[in-house]
């Protein structure tokens, strides 16, 4: 018995000292509950990906996001090969178009003219980059293919705050020109973005703050650690300033802006991917400074967000929630050991899917989970012209995947 106890003690101290080689911050114990009944009741009995999946442009590699220009009849996808791909919808061909300094992720057109593209670009796990290749927010002029960095550095924060929504009066707008090595740091990870209607304000999500951060396999340790150091920043183009809007949330990922009656941003929807939550934070108006949980205990890792013309919210679920994550988040003392285990032997689900919510984010309208045989790692669901497109964040993926929206039978 004594030998057994000594073995346990030795194992514990070994993990404290030798495990967690990346020195990932580990959050407090977090208990995940059952997936809400209203979501489970909607799960499709028949898998739409098995019967209705359309695959086009099979040269297109796995990608994180896709945006469409209806008038020009083209689309752009942020490829995992480091390129932004141009998709010619008239001839059905995909080709490498522009390569940012690091891997492209979330994308949006700069404004309604659609003459420029905004792209979050970050390192991808497993790849090597030179020091000059900076993580950040970039803008690409479509006609010339010119790549312009907009935000590469962020102000250092003075103190650590958790689940904080800053009121306009509490925010400090800092000029990018005033940033220097003593008061700033490089962006850790530029993941997703949203743009105000007038194109002047760009919101970017930074899921976590860590040196040498990376997407994909590089983000898995942070998903395990579950430490709340995700941030939302706002870049004001006219003023040339950067402002911290949200701080201390867990793996802030997908983002959508919500406007008031005057068309100005009043709140923001965002996913806490590794915490399996969807939240709304009030950035202006009567409820400013507060946030509400719209859904928690989601069935999987909610990633990117998008809206259709009816205002419904589409959510990509990159991986299904596993029993291992439920157990580990409840017992964080195990995480140091888990972080020392090679990712390739972790029991990671192959199931992936998507959800649809009503325009207010209050009611689930549709939920489907796929076994991974036809498509893997759905990062976002992008509705366009009667179909919904599914970027697959898998380096082995090939093609542009979509389903007919009408055939899904979504009921409000």
mmCIF file of C-alpha atoms in Angstrom:
data_model
loop_
_atom_site.group_PDB
_atom_site.id
_atom_site.type_symbol
_atom_site.label_atom_id
_atom_site.label_comp_id
_atom_site.label_asym_id
_atom_site.label_seq_id
_atom_site.Cartn_x
_atom_site.Cartn_y
_atom_site.Cartn_z
ATOM 1 C CA UNK A 1 0.000 0.000 0.000
ATOM 2 C CA UNK A 2 2.822 2.376 0.904
ATOM 3 C CA UNK A 3 4.548 1.619 -2.401
ATOM 4 C CA UNK A 4 1.287 2.362 -4.239
ATOM 5 C CA UNK A 5 0.899 5.713 -2.462
ATOM 6 C CA UNK A 6 4.511 6.588 -3.167
ATOM 7 C CA UNK A 7 3.985 5.786 -6.836
ATOM 8 C CA UNK A 8 0.993 8.119 -6.972
ATOM 9 C CA UNK A 9 2.953 10.899 -5.284
ATOM 10 C CA UNK A 10 5.888 10.388 -7.648
ATOM 11 C CA UNK A 11 3.582 10.444 -10.677
ATOM 12 C CA UNK A 12 1.951 13.665 -9.467
ATOM 13 C CA UNK A 13 5.236 15.485 -8.933
ATOM 14 C CA UNK A 14 6.600 14.140 -12.215
ATOM 15 C CA UNK A 15 3.644 15.664 -14.065
ATOM 16 C CA UNK A 16 4.022 18.980 -12.271
ATOM 17 C CA UNK A 17 7.715 19.171 -13.188
ATOM 18 C CA UNK A 18 8.030 17.321 -16.495
ATOM 19 C CA UNK A 19 4.599 17.521 -18.164
ATOM 20 C CA UNK A 20 3.093 20.436 -20.071
ATOM 21 C CA UNK A 21 6.294 21.182 -22.020
ATOM 22 C CA UNK A 22 4.634 24.138 -23.783
ATOM 23 C CA UNK A 23 3.812 25.768 -20.450
ATOM 24 C CA UNK A 24 0.164 26.103 -21.425
ATOM 25 C CA UNK A 25 -1.923 28.042 -18.909
ATOM 26 C CA UNK A 26 -4.492 25.799 -17.271
ATOM 27 C CA UNK A 27 -7.884 27.107 -16.214
ATOM 28 C CA UNK A 28 -10.040 26.186 -13.262
ATOM 29 C CA UNK A 29 -12.257 23.096 -13.139
ATOM 30 C CA UNK A 30 -15.236 23.446 -15.453
ATOM 31 C CA UNK A 31 -18.213 21.085 -15.456
ATOM 32 C CA UNK A 32 -19.923 20.494 -18.777
ATOM 33 C CA UNK A 33 -23.544 19.455 -18.694
ATOM 34 C CA UNK A 34 -25.778 17.591 -21.094
ATOM 35 C CA UNK A 35 -26.436 19.100 -24.506
ATOM 36 C CA UNK A 36 -29.700 21.114 -24.377
ATOM 37 C CA UNK A 37 -32.733 18.979 -25.154
ATOM 38 C CA UNK A 38 -34.006 21.436 -27.769
ATOM 39 C CA UNK A 39 -30.831 20.857 -29.808
ATOM 40 C CA UNK A 40 -30.835 17.072 -29.474
ATOM 41 C CA UNK A 41 -34.492 16.953 -30.501
ATOM 42 C CA UNK A 42 -33.562 18.618 -33.792
ATOM 43 C CA UNK A 43 -30.741 16.259 -34.750
ATOM 44 C CA UNK A 44 -31.440 14.941 -38.216
ATOM 45 C CA UNK A 45 -32.246 11.259 -38.507
ATOM 46 C CA UNK A 46 -30.792 11.109 -41.992
ATOM 47 C CA UNK A 47 -27.338 12.526 -42.662
ATOM 48 C CA UNK A 48 -27.648 15.188 -45.428
ATOM 49 C CA UNK A 49 -23.943 14.828 -46.259
ATOM 50 C CA UNK A 50 -24.465 11.200 -47.288
ATOM 51 C CA UNK A 51 -27.283 11.962 -49.699
ATOM 52 C CA UNK A 52 -26.961 15.561 -50.885
ATOM 53 C CA UNK A 53 -23.321 16.645 -50.691
ATOM 54 C CA UNK A 54 -21.995 18.464 -53.758
ATOM 55 C CA UNK A 55 -18.231 18.637 -54.294
ATOM 56 C CA UNK A 56 -16.799 21.141 -56.785
ATOM 57 C CA UNK A 57 -13.342 22.455 -57.667
ATOM 58 C CA UNK A 58 -11.441 19.438 -56.414
ATOM 59 C CA UNK A 59 -8.087 21.225 -56.672
ATOM 60 C CA UNK A 60 -9.082 23.395 -53.701
ATOM 61 C CA UNK A 61 -7.278 22.238 -50.544
ATOM 62 C CA UNK A 62 -8.648 22.322 -47.025
ATOM 63 C CA UNK A 63 -9.574 25.856 -46.057
ATOM 64 C CA UNK A 64 -10.811 27.869 -43.092
ATOM 65 C CA UNK A 65 -13.217 30.324 -44.711
ATOM 66 C CA UNK A 66 -14.838 31.250 -48.014
ATOM 67 C CA UNK A 67 -16.386 34.555 -49.172
ATOM 68 C CA UNK A 68 -18.462 35.179 -52.304
ATOM 69 C CA UNK A 69 -18.703 38.068 -54.758
ATOM 70 C CA UNK A 70 -22.071 37.572 -56.415
ATOM 71 C CA UNK A 71 -21.578 40.246 -59.102
ATOM 72 C CA UNK A 72 -18.098 39.107 -60.178
ATOM 73 C CA UNK A 73 -19.120 35.436 -59.953
ATOM 74 C CA UNK A 74 -16.026 34.516 -57.966
ATOM 75 C CA UNK A 75 -15.236 33.402 -54.437
ATOM 76 C CA UNK A 76 -12.104 33.398 -52.293
ATOM 77 C CA UNK A 77 -11.031 30.664 -49.873
ATOM 78 C CA UNK A 78 -8.328 30.803 -47.191
ATOM 79 C CA UNK A 79 -6.363 27.650 -47.967
ATOM 80 C CA UNK A 80 -4.394 25.596 -45.475
ATOM 81 C CA UNK A 81 -1.541 25.511 -47.994
ATOM 82 C CA UNK A 82 -0.851 29.171 -47.139
ATOM 83 C CA UNK A 83 -2.598 30.598 -50.216
ATOM 84 C CA UNK A 84 -5.832 32.482 -50.707
ATOM 85 C CA UNK A 85 -7.527 30.654 -53.552
ATOM 86 C CA UNK A 86 -9.674 32.295 -56.213
ATOM 87 C CA UNK A 87 -12.736 30.277 -57.208
ATOM 88 C CA UNK A 88 -14.111 31.048 -60.668
ATOM 89 C CA UNK A 89 -17.768 30.112 -60.418
ATOM 90 C CA UNK A 90 -18.353 30.442 -64.176
ATOM 91 C CA UNK A 91 -15.785 27.887 -65.309
ATOM 92 C CA UNK A 92 -15.713 25.878 -62.062
ATOM 93 C CA UNK A 93 -11.966 26.231 -61.555
ATOM 94 C CA UNK A 94 -9.962 27.016 -58.432
ATOM 95 C CA UNK A 95 -6.450 28.458 -58.456
ATOM 96 C CA UNK A 96 -3.873 29.833 -56.034
ATOM 97 C CA UNK A 97 -4.265 33.612 -56.007
ATOM 98 C CA UNK A 98 -2.390 35.493 -53.251
ATOM 99 C CA UNK A 99 -0.088 34.229 -50.487
ATOM 100 C CA UNK A 100 -0.032 36.321 -47.282
ATOM 101 C CA UNK A 101 3.075 36.185 -45.022
ATOM 102 C CA UNK A 102 1.430 33.494 -42.852
ATOM 103 C CA UNK A 103 -1.578 31.220 -43.252
ATOM 104 C CA UNK A 104 -4.904 32.948 -44.066
ATOM 105 C CA UNK A 105 -7.889 32.283 -41.797
ATOM 106 C CA UNK A 106 -11.063 34.375 -41.395
ATOM 107 C CA UNK A 107 -11.873 36.697 -44.310
ATOM 108 C CA UNK A 108 -14.321 39.487 -45.166
ATOM 109 C CA UNK A 109 -14.643 42.042 -47.929
ATOM 110 C CA UNK A 110 -13.468 45.465 -46.750
ATOM 111 C CA UNK A 111 -16.756 47.135 -47.694
ATOM 112 C CA UNK A 112 -19.760 46.812 -49.973
ATOM 113 C CA UNK A 113 -17.709 47.677 -53.069
ATOM 114 C CA UNK A 114 -15.823 44.382 -52.665
ATOM 115 C CA UNK A 115 -12.636 45.818 -54.150
ATOM 116 C CA UNK A 116 -10.482 44.709 -51.212
ATOM 117 C CA UNK A 117 -10.356 41.713 -48.873
ATOM 118 C CA UNK A 118 -9.553 41.737 -45.172
ATOM 119 C CA UNK A 119 -7.879 38.603 -43.886
ATOM 120 C CA UNK A 120 -6.707 37.358 -40.519
ATOM 121 C CA UNK A 121 -3.422 35.517 -41.010
ATOM 122 C CA UNK A 122 -1.649 33.338 -38.441
ATOM 123 C CA UNK A 123 0.882 30.569 -38.141
ATOM 124 C CA UNK A 124 -0.362 27.041 -38.790
ATOM 125 C CA UNK A 125 0.726 24.254 -36.465
ATOM 126 C CA UNK A 126 3.446 22.056 -37.924
ATOM 127 C CA UNK A 127 4.686 24.685 -40.388
ATOM 128 C CA UNK A 128 7.857 26.782 -40.132
ATOM 129 C CA UNK A 129 8.045 30.528 -40.703
ATOM 130 C CA UNK A 130 10.714 33.193 -40.810
ATOM 131 C CA UNK A 131 10.774 35.922 -38.184
ATOM 132 C CA UNK A 132 9.728 38.502 -40.766
ATOM 133 C CA UNK A 133 6.497 36.580 -41.456
ATOM 134 C CA UNK A 134 4.133 38.330 -39.066
ATOM 135 C CA UNK A 135 0.772 37.288 -37.670
ATOM 136 C CA UNK A 136 -1.838 39.976 -38.142
ATOM 137 C CA UNK A 137 -4.686 41.635 -39.981
ATOM 138 C CA UNK A 138 -3.985 42.220 -43.669
ATOM 139 C CA UNK A 139 -5.812 43.863 -46.549
ATOM 140 C CA UNK A 140 -5.529 42.734 -50.166
ATOM 141 C CA UNK A 141 -6.422 44.921 -53.125
ATOM 142 C CA UNK A 142 -8.129 42.568 -55.544
ATOM 143 C CA UNK A 143 -7.143 44.301 -58.796
ATOM 144 C CA UNK A 144 -3.422 44.553 -57.993
ATOM 145 C CA UNK A 145 -3.084 41.664 -55.500
ATOM 146 C CA UNK A 146 -1.195 44.071 -53.239
ATOM 147 C CA UNK A 147 -0.994 42.848 -49.628
ATOM 148 C CA UNK A 148 -1.012 45.575 -46.970
ATOM 149 C CA UNK A 149 -0.516 44.896 -43.234
ATOM 150 C CA UNK A 150 -3.018 46.792 -41.074
ATOM 151 C CA UNK A 151 -2.453 45.493 -37.534
ATOM 152 C CA UNK A 152 0.583 43.443 -36.481
ATOM 153 C CA UNK A 153 1.045 44.546 -32.874
ATOM 154 C CA UNK A 154 -1.283 45.080 -29.925
ATOM 155 C CA UNK A 155 -1.020 47.109 -26.726
ATOM 156 C CA UNK A 156 0.180 45.236 -23.673
ATOM 157 C CA UNK A 157 -2.602 44.889 -21.113
ATOM 158 C CA UNK A 158 -1.823 46.107 -17.614
ATOM 159 C CA UNK A 159 -3.794 43.506 -15.686
ATOM 160 C CA UNK A 160 -5.504 40.174 -16.185
ATOM 161 C CA UNK A 161 -9.299 40.424 -16.243
ATOM 162 C CA UNK A 162 -11.859 37.699 -16.763
ATOM 163 C CA UNK A 163 -15.117 37.795 -18.747
ATOM 164 C CA UNK A 164 -14.907 41.553 -19.073
ATOM 165 C CA UNK A 165 -16.975 43.554 -21.550
ATOM 166 C CA UNK A 166 -15.691 47.112 -21.660
ATOM 167 C CA UNK A 167 -18.172 49.953 -21.951
ATOM 168 C CA UNK A 168 -17.232 52.665 -24.459
ATOM 169 C CA UNK A 169 -16.298 54.965 -21.555
ATOM 170 C CA UNK A 170 -13.936 52.309 -20.151
ATOM 171 C CA UNK A 171 -12.019 51.642 -23.351
ATOM 172 C CA UNK A 172 -8.699 53.172 -24.265
ATOM 173 C CA UNK A 173 -8.101 53.776 -27.963
ATOM 174 C CA UNK A 174 -4.371 53.634 -28.672
ATOM 175 C CA UNK A 175 -2.836 54.913 -31.876
ATOM 176 C CA UNK A 176 -0.924 52.256 -33.775
ATOM 177 C CA UNK A 177 1.745 54.901 -34.400
ATOM 178 C CA UNK A 178 2.356 55.119 -30.644
ATOM 179 C CA UNK A 179 3.055 51.420 -30.217
ATOM 180 C CA UNK A 180 6.674 50.476 -29.566
ATOM 181 C CA UNK A 181 8.570 47.450 -28.168
ATOM 182 C CA UNK A 182 8.058 48.638 -24.585
ATOM 183 C CA UNK A 183 4.278 49.056 -24.665
ATOM 184 C CA UNK A 184 3.192 46.483 -27.257
ATOM 185 C CA UNK A 185 3.433 42.830 -28.261
ATOM 186 C CA UNK A 186 2.903 40.894 -31.487
ATOM 187 C CA UNK A 187 -0.568 39.506 -32.160
ATOM 188 C CA UNK A 188 -0.592 35.906 -30.930
ATOM 189 C CA UNK A 189 -3.315 34.612 -33.238
ATOM 190 C CA UNK A 190 -5.584 36.541 -35.602
ATOM 191 C CA UNK A 191 -8.447 34.119 -36.035
ATOM 192 C CA UNK A 192 -11.636 35.722 -37.308
ATOM 193 C CA UNK A 193 -13.004 39.178 -38.039
ATOM 194 C CA UNK A 194 -16.122 41.234 -38.595
ATOM 195 C CA UNK A 195 -16.513 44.621 -40.287
ATOM 196 C CA UNK A 196 -18.885 47.482 -39.459
ATOM 197 C CA UNK A 197 -21.395 48.436 -42.147
ATOM 198 C CA UNK A 198 -19.452 51.565 -43.076
ATOM 199 C CA UNK A 199 -16.197 49.603 -43.248
ATOM 200 C CA UNK A 200 -14.454 51.844 -40.704
ATOM 201 C CA UNK A 201 -14.262 49.461 -37.741
ATOM 202 C CA UNK A 202 -12.771 45.983 -37.921
ATOM 203 C CA UNK A 203 -13.200 43.566 -35.025
ATOM 204 C CA UNK A 204 -10.651 40.753 -34.719
ATOM 205 C CA UNK A 205 -10.651 37.760 -32.393
ATOM 206 C CA UNK A 206 -7.506 36.662 -30.578
ATOM 207 C CA UNK A 207 -8.462 33.299 -29.003
ATOM 208 C CA UNK A 208 -5.475 33.220 -26.643
ATOM 209 C CA UNK A 209 -2.301 35.129 -25.853
ATOM 210 C CA UNK A 210 0.911 33.125 -26.125
ATOM 211 C CA UNK A 211 4.252 33.349 -27.887
ATOM 212 C CA UNK A 212 4.618 31.113 -30.938
ATOM 213 C CA UNK A 213 0.872 30.504 -31.039
ATOM 214 C CA UNK A 214 -0.528 28.614 -34.017
ATOM 215 C CA UNK A 215 -3.789 27.450 -35.550
ATOM 216 C CA UNK A 216 -4.827 23.854 -36.069
ATOM 217 C CA UNK A 217 -2.673 21.419 -34.116
ATOM 218 C CA UNK A 218 -1.004 24.422 -32.482
ATOM 219 C CA UNK A 219 -4.313 25.412 -30.878
ATOM 220 C CA UNK A 220 -5.155 21.988 -29.438
ATOM 221 C CA UNK A 221 -3.126 22.562 -26.226
ATOM 222 C CA UNK A 222 -5.073 25.774 -25.578
ATOM 223 C CA UNK A 223 -8.357 23.934 -26.062
ATOM 224 C CA UNK A 224 -7.207 21.458 -23.413
ATOM 225 C CA UNK A 225 -5.903 24.135 -21.040
ATOM 226 C CA UNK A 226 -9.200 26.072 -21.099
ATOM 227 C CA UNK A 227 -7.603 29.209 -19.668
ATOM 228 C CA UNK A 228 -9.674 32.382 -20.229
ATOM 229 C CA UNK A 229 -7.313 34.754 -22.011
ATOM 230 C CA UNK A 230 -9.181 35.293 -25.270
ATOM 231 C CA UNK A 231 -9.665 38.866 -26.483
ATOM 232 C CA UNK A 232 -11.670 40.888 -28.979
ATOM 233 C CA UNK A 233 -9.990 43.955 -30.476
ATOM 234 C CA UNK A 234 -11.400 46.771 -32.594
ATOM 235 C CA UNK A 235 -9.321 48.563 -35.218
ATOM 236 C CA UNK A 236 -10.623 51.991 -36.226
ATOM 237 C CA UNK A 237 -9.423 52.719 -39.745
ATOM 238 C CA UNK A 238 -10.209 56.442 -39.707
ATOM 239 C CA UNK A 239 -8.539 57.084 -36.374
ATOM 240 C CA UNK A 240 -5.736 54.574 -36.840
ATOM 241 C CA UNK A 241 -6.361 53.196 -33.343
ATOM 242 C CA UNK A 242 -6.710 49.805 -31.691
ATOM 243 C CA UNK A 243 -9.050 49.191 -28.741
ATOM 244 C CA UNK A 244 -9.654 46.233 -26.428
ATOM 245 C CA UNK A 245 -13.397 45.439 -26.398
ATOM 246 C CA UNK A 246 -13.584 42.037 -24.626
ATOM 247 C CA UNK A 247 -11.075 40.355 -22.343
ATOM 248 C CA UNK A 248 -10.763 37.153 -20.353
ATOM 249 C CA UNK A 249 -13.010 34.853 -22.356
ATOM 250 C CA UNK A 250 -12.105 31.305 -23.373
ATOM 251 C CA UNK A 251 -10.945 30.736 -26.958
ATOM 252 C CA UNK A 252 -12.948 33.501 -28.654
ATOM 253 C CA UNK A 253 -13.378 32.314 -32.229
ATOM 254 C CA UNK A 254 -16.276 33.065 -34.590
ATOM 255 C CA UNK A 255 -17.847 36.524 -34.490
ATOM 256 C CA UNK A 256 -20.900 38.377 -35.810
ATOM 257 C CA UNK A 257 -21.810 42.028 -35.274
ATOM 258 C CA UNK A 258 -25.332 43.168 -34.382
ATOM 259 C CA UNK A 259 -26.527 46.708 -35.105
ATOM 260 C CA UNK A 260 -29.028 48.981 -33.408
ATOM 261 C CA UNK A 261 -31.798 50.849 -35.249
ATOM 262 C CA UNK A 262 -29.306 53.465 -36.469
ATOM 263 C CA UNK A 263 -27.020 50.841 -38.011
ATOM 264 C CA UNK A 264 -24.235 51.136 -35.440
ATOM 265 C CA UNK A 265 -22.776 48.099 -33.659
ATOM 266 C CA UNK A 266 -24.581 47.463 -30.376
ATOM 267 C CA UNK A 267 -23.575 43.900 -29.565
ATOM 268 C CA UNK A 268 -21.420 41.056 -30.784
ATOM 269 C CA UNK A 269 -22.098 37.335 -30.992
ATOM 270 C CA UNK A 270 -19.120 35.070 -30.486
ATOM 271 C CA UNK A 271 -18.237 31.450 -29.870
ATOM 272 C CA UNK A 272 -16.125 30.239 -26.978
ATOM 273 C CA UNK A 273 -15.033 27.217 -28.950
ATOM 274 C CA UNK A 274 -13.364 25.054 -26.310
ATOM 275 C CA UNK A 275 -15.940 25.991 -23.659
ATOM 276 C CA UNK A 276 -18.796 24.895 -25.940
ATOM 277 C CA UNK A 277 -20.675 28.191 -25.610
ATOM 278 C CA UNK A 278 -22.264 30.911 -27.743
ATOM 279 C CA UNK A 279 -22.474 34.358 -26.146
ATOM 280 C CA UNK A 280 -23.720 37.864 -26.828
ATOM 281 C CA UNK A 281 -21.745 40.799 -25.448
ATOM 282 C CA UNK A 282 -23.336 44.254 -25.333
ATOM 283 C CA UNK A 283 -20.806 46.834 -26.449
ATOM 284 C CA UNK A 284 -23.159 49.843 -26.565
ATOM 285 C CA UNK A 285 -26.683 50.804 -25.588
ATOM 286 C CA UNK A 286 -28.672 50.194 -22.390
ATOM 287 C CA UNK A 287 -27.026 46.836 -21.649
ATOM 288 C CA UNK A 288 -23.458 47.911 -22.425
ATOM 289 C CA UNK A 289 -20.782 46.195 -20.382
ATOM 290 C CA UNK A 290 -22.827 42.995 -19.939
ATOM 291 C CA UNK A 291 -22.981 39.657 -21.697
ATOM 292 C CA UNK A 292 -25.420 36.756 -21.849
ATOM 293 C CA UNK A 293 -24.983 33.080 -22.583
ATOM 294 C CA UNK A 294 -27.224 32.108 -25.488
ATOM 295 C CA UNK A 295 -26.238 28.446 -25.543
ATOM 296 C CA UNK A 296 -23.891 26.383 -23.407
ATOM 297 C CA UNK A 297 -23.011 22.686 -23.357
ATOM 298 C CA UNK A 298 -23.083 22.656 -27.135
ATOM 299 C CA UNK A 299 -22.681 19.226 -28.777
ATOM 300 C CA UNK A 300 -19.310 20.133 -30.254
ATOM 301 C CA UNK A 301 -16.625 22.753 -30.779
ATOM 302 C CA UNK A 302 -18.535 25.705 -32.245
ATOM 303 C CA UNK A 303 -16.190 27.505 -34.623
ATOM 304 C CA UNK A 304 -17.161 30.115 -37.225
ATOM 305 C CA UNK A 305 -20.416 32.057 -37.506
ATOM 306 C CA UNK A 306 -22.345 33.409 -40.478
ATOM 307 C CA UNK A 307 -25.819 34.753 -41.335
ATOM 308 C CA UNK A 308 -28.115 34.142 -44.271
ATOM 309 C CA UNK A 309 -30.384 36.681 -45.975
ATOM 310 C CA UNK A 310 -33.144 35.888 -43.478
ATOM 311 C CA UNK A 311 -30.862 36.705 -40.563
ATOM 312 C CA UNK A 312 -30.559 33.129 -39.336
ATOM 313 C CA UNK A 313 -27.273 32.216 -37.667
ATOM 314 C CA UNK A 314 -25.207 29.326 -39.046
ATOM 315 C CA UNK A 315 -22.580 27.670 -36.850
ATOM 316 C CA UNK A 316 -19.832 25.313 -37.938
ATOM 317 C CA UNK A 317 -19.083 22.505 -35.463
ATOM 318 C CA UNK A 318 -15.535 21.421 -36.196
ATOM 319 C CA UNK A 319 -15.488 18.448 -33.794
ATOM 320 C CA UNK A 320 -18.062 16.675 -31.660
ATOM 321 C CA UNK A 321 -17.678 16.995 -27.901
ATOM 322 C CA UNK A 322 -16.082 13.908 -26.374
ATOM 323 C CA UNK A 323 -16.439 12.244 -22.994
ATOM 324 C CA UNK A 324 -12.705 12.762 -22.501
ATOM 325 C CA UNK A 325 -13.086 16.548 -22.666
ATOM 326 C CA UNK A 326 -15.998 16.433 -20.249
ATOM 327 C CA UNK A 327 -13.870 14.499 -17.769
ATOM 328 C CA UNK A 328 -10.640 16.447 -18.222
ATOM 329 C CA UNK A 329 -12.236 19.886 -17.886
ATOM 330 C CA UNK A 330 -13.811 18.724 -14.636
ATOM 331 C CA UNK A 331 -10.433 17.433 -13.421
ATOM 332 C CA UNK A 332 -7.810 19.983 -14.549
ATOM 333 C CA UNK A 333 -5.055 18.293 -12.532
ATOM 334 C CA UNK A 334 -4.939 15.748 -15.376
ATOM 335 C CA UNK A 335 -4.201 18.350 -18.022
ATOM 336 C CA UNK A 336 -0.460 18.663 -17.497
ATOM 337 C CA UNK A 337 -0.109 14.966 -18.244
ATOM 338 C CA UNK A 338 -2.485 15.131 -21.212
ATOM 339 C CA UNK A 339 -0.502 18.044 -22.656
ATOM 340 C CA UNK A 340 2.608 15.843 -22.742
ATOM 341 C CA UNK A 341 0.884 13.136 -24.802
ATOM 342 C CA UNK A 342 1.447 13.259 -28.605
ATOM 343 C CA UNK A 343 -1.674 14.625 -30.297
ATOM 344 C CA UNK A 344 -1.780 11.806 -32.817
ATOM 345 C CA UNK A 345 -2.670 9.265 -30.112
ATOM 346 C CA UNK A 346 -5.393 11.382 -28.476
ATOM 347 C CA UNK A 347 -8.916 10.014 -29.027
ATOM 348 C CA UNK A 348 -10.245 12.851 -31.201
ATOM 349 C CA UNK A 349 -13.697 12.510 -32.732
ATOM 350 C CA UNK A 350 -14.052 12.435 -36.516
ATOM 351 C CA UNK A 351 -17.633 13.646 -36.324
ATOM 352 C CA UNK A 352 -18.347 17.167 -37.539
ATOM 353 C CA UNK A 353 -21.473 19.161 -38.303
ATOM 354 C CA UNK A 354 -23.404 22.410 -38.121
ATOM 355 C CA UNK A 355 -26.308 24.171 -36.451
ATOM 356 C CA UNK A 356 -28.766 26.871 -37.453
ATOM 357 C CA UNK A 357 -30.332 29.343 -34.989
ATOM 358 C CA UNK A 358 -33.032 31.962 -35.370
ATOM 359 C CA UNK A 359 -31.960 35.548 -36.011
ATOM 360 C CA UNK A 360 -31.919 36.380 -32.281
ATOM 361 C CA UNK A 361 -29.802 33.379 -31.362
ATOM 362 C CA UNK A 362 -32.457 32.271 -28.909
ATOM 363 C CA UNK A 363 -33.841 29.189 -30.632
ATOM 364 C CA UNK A 364 -32.152 26.284 -32.399
ATOM 365 C CA UNK A 365 -33.740 25.510 -35.776
ATOM 366 C CA UNK A 366 -31.537 22.758 -37.172
ATOM 367 C CA UNK A 367 -28.729 20.444 -36.070
ATOM 368 C CA UNK A 368 -26.860 17.775 -37.980
ATOM 369 C CA UNK A 369 -23.745 15.746 -37.179
ATOM 370 C CA UNK A 370 -21.809 13.808 -39.813
ATOM 371 C CA UNK A 371 -19.573 10.780 -39.239
ATOM 372 C CA UNK A 372 -16.626 12.279 -41.125
ATOM 373 C CA UNK A 373 -16.760 9.898 -44.081
ATOM 374 C CA UNK A 374 -17.584 12.590 -46.670
ATOM 375 C CA UNK A 375 -16.290 15.792 -45.054
ATOM 376 C CA UNK A 376 -14.190 16.519 -41.967
ATOM 377 C CA UNK A 377 -13.539 19.476 -39.644
ATOM 378 C CA UNK A 378 -16.261 21.924 -40.699
ATOM 379 C CA UNK A 379 -14.979 25.338 -39.594
ATOM 380 C CA UNK A 380 -17.976 27.431 -40.654
ATOM 381 C CA UNK A 381 -21.230 27.142 -42.604
ATOM 382 C CA UNK A 382 -21.551 29.862 -45.270
ATOM 383 C CA UNK A 383 -24.999 30.335 -46.871
ATOM 384 C CA UNK A 384 -25.007 31.742 -50.414
ATOM 385 C CA UNK A 385 -27.525 31.654 -53.265
ATOM 386 C CA UNK A 386 -29.628 28.784 -51.978
ATOM 387 C CA UNK A 387 -26.754 26.592 -50.873
ATOM 388 C CA UNK A 388 -24.643 26.383 -47.738
ATOM 389 C CA UNK A 389 -20.891 25.943 -48.173
ATOM 390 C CA UNK A 390 -18.680 24.118 -45.693
ATOM 391 C CA UNK A 391 -14.978 24.992 -45.460
ATOM 392 C CA UNK A 392 -13.095 21.932 -44.224
ATOM 393 C CA UNK A 393 -10.125 22.740 -41.977
ATOM 394 C CA UNK A 394 -8.329 19.540 -42.895
ATOM 395 C CA UNK A 395 -5.081 19.588 -44.899
ATOM 396 C CA UNK A 396 -6.143 16.386 -46.672
ATOM 397 C CA UNK A 397 -9.478 17.820 -47.803
ATOM 398 C CA UNK A 398 -10.017 18.511 -51.505
ATOM 399 C CA UNK A 399 -12.907 20.459 -52.973
ATOM 400 C CA UNK A 400 -15.622 23.003 -52.274
ATOM 401 C CA UNK A 401 -18.419 21.275 -50.335
ATOM 402 C CA UNK A 402 -22.052 22.372 -50.225
ATOM 403 C CA UNK A 403 -25.638 21.332 -49.535
ATOM 404 C CA UNK A 404 -28.947 22.676 -50.837
ATOM 405 C CA UNK A 405 -30.578 24.781 -48.124
ATOM 406 C CA UNK A 406 -34.125 24.024 -49.277
ATOM 407 C CA UNK A 407 -33.485 20.281 -49.016
ATOM 408 C CA UNK A 408 -32.508 20.645 -45.352
ATOM 409 C CA UNK A 409 -36.140 21.446 -44.482
ATOM 410 C CA UNK A 410 -35.320 24.070 -41.840
ATOM 411 C CA UNK A 411 -38.441 25.210 -39.984
ATOM 412 C CA UNK A 412 -38.654 28.484 -38.038
#
